[in-house]
Amino acid sequence: WREVARGWRQVYAYGCLFGALAEVAAGRPLTRAVRLCDLGLLMGAAVLDNVLVRLVRALQPHLPRAAPRDGARAKSARLEPPPAVQPEEVIPHLHCPSLEHFRDNYLIPQRPVVLEGVMDHWPCMKKWSVDYFCQVAGCRTVPVELGARYTDEEWSQQLMTVSDFISQYIVHENNVGYLAQHQLFDQIPELKEDISIPDYCCLGEGEEDDITINAWFGPGGTISPLHQDPQQNFLAQVFGRKYIRLYSPQDSENLYPHESQILHNTSQVDVEDPDLVKFPNFTKAAFQSCILTPGQILFIPVKYWHYVRSLELSFSVSFWWS
Ligand SMILES: O=C(O)CCC(=O)C(=O)O
């Protein structure tokens, strides 16, 4: 998909636009038009000043709103408790440090830190719940990762509506499904009003528009294998808790990155159950860890290796910035 020229993706977006307009003109259920708009948004490229976002916004008020789930709560399967976090490995926690303090003590030396008090006022902290997503985004099509971890052979991705994702993978937890690393806030700008870009991002060199904001929504038990990314990251926890381990990029050779080009940023080691015969130097790598709880933001410096396991139903928002 990344190799498809922008021109072809624009052609695809036009096709979705005309298809959606034809559905509306024919008086067919609006959910079909919304699905076509979403396919254009997910796989096409913006055309006519992002007309697909504007078309969905116009259709949305006329769609049937999903009924609240009537108190139905996600049932968590029995999950492994997190390992105890030893005092010497704890990531430091700070309450609303000044920009200068954060820059001099964490950004410049590239040290991880958990920031508290920074997102307390974001509307998502009070508004977001499974019911809320059903109502606001139930009929929207999103990509869902299926399988315990993206390094597994049987792992795949599927497009489905938020309602179907919630009923199959959150309420019933048939298998592991994870709405992961998706730019949901570009697709549904209404949700973006519930979050803020952390002020600390202004210490970077890029413009605000260059910040990539991803949603990570899933049941307990999702695992993001140990990997590194090419940008600084603020991982903000809205609800649920996540067990997180970090390793410095200086330890890369003890972490056995995959040799293939596509997985070269991912370690072959299963962090919580390492095969020390195959990966003996893994024990030489020092790590830091934390349990990220709602309202906390973890600063993950660029190229820092991170492993993430959700301990229960969880929603996180990541901000990748340079
Ligand atoms: O929360 C997760 O599962 C992974 C988050 C992550 O890898 C990231 O923000 O870069």
XYZ file of C-alpha atoms and ligand atoms in Angstrom:
332
model
C 0.000 0.000 0.000
C 2.837 2.357 0.864
C 4.195 1.865 -2.637
C 0.947 2.818 -4.377
C 1.448 6.233 -5.986
C -0.519 9.096 -4.465
C -2.315 9.651 -7.786
C -3.802 6.138 -7.687
C -4.853 6.581 -4.084
C -6.614 9.782 -5.072
C -8.385 7.907 -7.877
C -9.500 5.359 -5.266
C -10.767 8.157 -2.998
C -12.774 9.632 -5.911
C -14.245 6.192 -6.589
C -15.315 5.914 -2.945
C -16.751 9.440 -3.039
C -18.839 8.779 -6.145
C -19.945 5.422 -4.738
C -21.019 7.042 -1.461
C -22.910 9.813 -3.263
C -24.658 7.220 -5.447
C -25.737 5.308 -2.317
C -27.194 8.479 -0.811
C -28.902 9.444 -4.077
C -30.460 5.966 -4.326
C -31.857 6.332 -0.816
C -30.061 3.239 0.460
C -29.071 2.899 4.169
C -26.530 5.604 5.007
C -24.235 3.117 6.733
C -23.220 1.910 3.236
C -22.205 5.423 2.212
C -20.264 5.847 5.476
C -18.416 2.570 4.882
C -17.377 3.739 1.415
C -16.163 7.061 2.835
C -14.109 5.176 5.434
C -12.539 2.916 2.803
C -11.554 6.052 0.899
C -10.144 7.615 4.067
C -8.232 4.484 5.070
C -6.811 3.485 1.705
C -7.111 6.561 -0.501
C -5.434 9.962 -0.346
C -7.164 13.241 0.530
C -9.075 14.857 -2.345
C -11.125 18.048 -2.621
C -10.007 19.468 0.729
C -10.681 16.206 2.576
C -14.215 15.909 1.234
C -14.680 12.395 2.639
C -14.240 13.619 6.235
C -16.739 16.394 5.519
C -19.207 14.018 3.871
C -19.202 11.607 6.846
C -19.636 14.553 9.196
C -22.719 15.614 7.201
C -24.139 12.070 7.154
C -23.408 11.285 10.804
C -26.389 13.139 12.367
C -28.769 11.131 10.126
C -27.383 7.748 11.105
C -29.088 5.553 13.672
C -27.081 5.976 16.902
C -26.068 2.746 18.562
C -28.061 2.222 21.746
C -25.971 2.439 24.933
C -24.845 -1.025 25.954
C -27.033 -0.841 29.025
C -24.280 -1.188 31.541
C -22.735 -4.145 29.725
C -19.135 -4.209 30.837
C -16.287 -5.872 29.095
C -15.496 -9.141 30.824
C -11.800 -9.697 31.171
C -10.431 -13.142 30.489
C -8.087 -14.404 33.193
C -4.871 -12.567 32.521
C -1.338 -13.009 33.743
C -0.589 -10.499 36.490
C 2.273 -8.133 35.652
C 5.727 -8.972 37.004
C 6.623 -7.056 40.170
C 8.373 -3.812 39.288
C 11.631 -3.758 41.304
C 12.604 -0.404 42.880
C 15.862 -0.174 40.899
C 14.041 -0.547 37.573
C 11.193 1.912 38.165
C 10.848 4.679 35.578
C 10.866 8.043 37.433
C 7.507 9.800 37.853
C 7.102 13.603 37.774
C 4.107 15.864 38.305
C 3.769 18.515 35.553
C 7.464 19.408 35.222
C 8.290 22.742 33.568
C 9.287 22.674 29.904
C 12.886 23.521 30.883
C 13.062 20.775 33.497
C 11.707 18.191 31.062
C 14.046 19.374 28.285
C 17.225 19.436 30.405
C 16.667 16.272 32.441
C 14.776 13.958 30.095
C 14.597 15.124 26.472
C 18.233 16.113 25.958
C 19.718 13.151 27.900
C 17.038 10.898 26.311
C 15.747 9.472 29.592
C 12.282 7.941 29.937
C 9.889 9.497 32.473
C 6.238 9.110 33.482
C 4.431 12.467 33.509
C 1.481 12.918 35.832
C -1.146 15.657 35.982
C -0.608 16.654 32.343
C -3.742 15.085 30.846
C -6.105 15.386 33.820
C -8.116 18.108 32.080
C -8.440 16.343 28.711
C -12.165 15.700 28.064
C -11.408 12.056 27.129
C -10.665 11.337 30.793
C -14.325 11.811 31.675
C -16.046 11.087 28.362
C -14.476 7.986 26.858
C -15.933 4.549 27.488
C -16.949 1.544 25.415
C -20.500 2.949 25.198
C -19.220 6.310 24.045
C -17.225 4.762 21.178
C -20.262 2.709 20.142
C -22.346 5.852 19.963
C -19.845 8.204 18.352
C -18.027 5.796 16.067
C -20.018 2.513 16.040
C -20.664 2.514 12.286
C -17.142 3.624 11.319
C -14.803 1.132 9.641
C -11.359 0.721 11.231
C -8.387 -1.661 10.838
C -8.117 -4.260 13.588
C -5.082 -6.438 14.299
C -6.064 -10.053 14.894
C -3.766 -12.347 16.832
C -1.778 -12.184 20.029
C 1.207 -10.283 18.579
C 2.232 -8.944 15.204
C 5.267 -11.215 15.029
C 3.099 -14.386 15.039
C 2.636 -16.334 11.782
C -1.138 -16.368 12.095
C -1.385 -12.625 12.797
C -3.531 -10.623 10.335
C -5.459 -7.386 9.961
C -9.100 -6.908 9.107
C -11.358 -3.953 8.405
C -14.506 -3.934 10.536
C -16.842 -1.451 12.158
C -16.110 -0.179 15.654
C -19.392 -1.835 16.806
C -18.329 -5.233 15.460
C -14.875 -4.832 17.003
C -16.423 -4.018 20.370
C -18.904 -6.872 20.341
C -16.468 -9.523 19.056
C -13.247 -8.547 20.803
C -14.097 -6.309 23.753
C -17.411 -7.582 25.098
C -16.942 -11.234 24.219
C -13.159 -11.458 23.860
C -13.368 -14.370 21.378
C -9.750 -13.933 20.375
C -7.303 -11.090 20.729
C -8.298 -8.138 18.539
C -6.498 -4.818 18.818
C -7.382 -1.500 17.211
C -3.717 -0.591 17.192
C -1.548 2.150 15.763
C -4.410 3.742 13.889
C -4.731 7.448 13.090
C -8.314 7.427 14.344
C -8.292 11.143 15.112
C -7.681 12.088 11.465
C -10.504 9.765 10.459
C -12.918 10.984 13.173
C -11.924 14.587 14.016
C -14.729 14.773 16.614
C -12.609 12.528 18.865
C -9.593 14.798 18.507
C -11.450 17.480 20.431
C -11.234 15.235 23.504
C -7.409 15.172 23.626
C -4.588 17.739 23.513
C -1.092 17.651 22.126
C 1.229 17.726 25.174
C 2.943 21.142 25.434
C 6.335 19.409 25.676
C 6.071 18.604 21.938
C 6.893 22.267 21.261
C 10.468 21.415 22.319
C 10.782 19.419 19.104
C 11.767 20.736 15.723
C 8.705 19.702 13.722
C 5.430 21.536 13.189
C 2.296 20.472 15.044
C 0.921 18.983 11.792
C 3.911 16.635 11.657
C 2.914 14.930 14.933
C 1.413 11.492 14.311
C -1.375 10.677 16.750
C -2.347 7.026 17.036
C -5.115 5.228 18.935
C -4.498 1.922 20.746
C -7.805 0.382 21.910
C -8.126 -3.221 22.987
C -9.016 -5.780 25.631
C -6.682 -6.990 28.362
C -3.900 -9.221 27.031
C -2.851 -7.287 23.922
C 0.903 -7.433 23.453
C 3.106 -5.102 21.442
C 6.372 -7.067 21.162
C 9.638 -5.334 22.063
C 10.352 -2.834 19.263
C 11.745 0.641 18.612
C 10.365 3.611 16.621
C 12.169 6.425 14.828
C 10.503 9.304 16.734
C 10.041 10.555 20.275
C 6.817 9.267 21.802
C 4.370 10.390 24.473
C 2.155 7.409 25.288
C -0.911 8.727 27.118
C -3.102 6.289 29.061
C -6.832 7.147 29.028
C -8.305 4.029 30.631
C -7.009 0.642 31.747
C -3.446 -0.191 32.770
C -0.454 -1.354 30.759
C 2.722 -3.141 31.832
C 5.621 -1.519 29.973
C 9.332 -2.404 29.739
C 11.937 -0.156 28.196
C 15.469 -0.938 27.028
C 18.006 1.634 25.901
C 19.054 1.690 22.214
C 22.597 1.112 23.515
C 21.511 -2.417 24.396
C 20.258 -3.198 20.871
C 22.732 -5.984 20.222
C 21.610 -7.823 23.381
C 18.002 -7.665 22.171
C 18.433 -9.691 18.974
C 16.510 -7.627 16.398
C 14.910 -9.660 13.593
C 17.107 -9.875 10.528
C 14.371 -9.272 7.950
C 14.034 -5.702 6.702
C 10.356 -5.490 7.644
C 10.902 -6.546 11.280
C 14.365 -5.049 11.803
C 12.910 -2.708 14.479
C 11.512 -5.668 16.470
C 13.300 -7.966 18.898
C 13.062 -11.747 18.493
C 12.945 -12.155 22.278
C 9.685 -12.820 24.097
C 10.367 -10.364 26.924
C 8.279 -12.093 29.593
C 9.377 -15.614 28.651
C 12.808 -15.314 27.027
C 14.510 -18.297 25.414
C 17.921 -17.831 27.027
C 19.490 -20.704 25.108
C 18.742 -18.951 21.815
C 19.228 -15.416 23.168
C 21.820 -15.719 25.995
C 22.884 -12.054 25.998
C 19.353 -10.891 26.705
C 20.083 -11.071 30.439
C 22.858 -8.469 29.965
C 20.349 -5.831 28.871
C 19.220 -3.575 31.724
C 15.623 -2.445 31.631
C 13.217 0.000 33.231
C 9.551 -0.680 33.687
C 6.267 0.698 34.937
C 2.585 0.023 35.099
C 1.067 2.917 33.203
C -2.246 3.897 34.769
C -5.027 6.246 33.576
C -3.914 9.875 33.495
C -0.208 9.073 33.093
C 1.920 9.861 30.036
C 5.104 7.888 29.384
C 7.899 9.656 27.516
C 9.630 7.045 25.336
C 12.765 8.601 23.792
C 13.410 8.015 20.096
C 14.678 4.482 19.325
C 14.097 3.337 22.912
C 12.949 -0.296 22.822
C 9.483 -0.767 24.310
C 7.336 -3.797 25.170
C 3.699 -3.202 26.110
C 1.081 -5.595 27.559
C -2.395 -4.403 28.488
C -3.578 -5.624 31.859
C -7.262 -4.940 31.176
C -9.525 -3.124 28.727
C -7.384 -0.200 27.692
C -7.243 2.934 25.551
C -3.965 4.760 24.928
C -3.095 7.624 22.623
C 0.449 7.969 21.305
C 2.034 11.136 19.986
C 5.066 10.549 17.753
C 7.089 13.728 17.316
C 10.539 14.839 16.288
O 0.411 0.423 23.536
C 0.894 -0.410 22.782
O 0.439 -1.555 22.663
C 2.120 -0.059 21.970
C 2.401 1.407 21.886
C 3.559 1.691 20.992
O 4.272 0.813 20.569
C 3.863 3.064 20.609
O 3.177 3.987 21.069
O 4.822 3.258 19.833
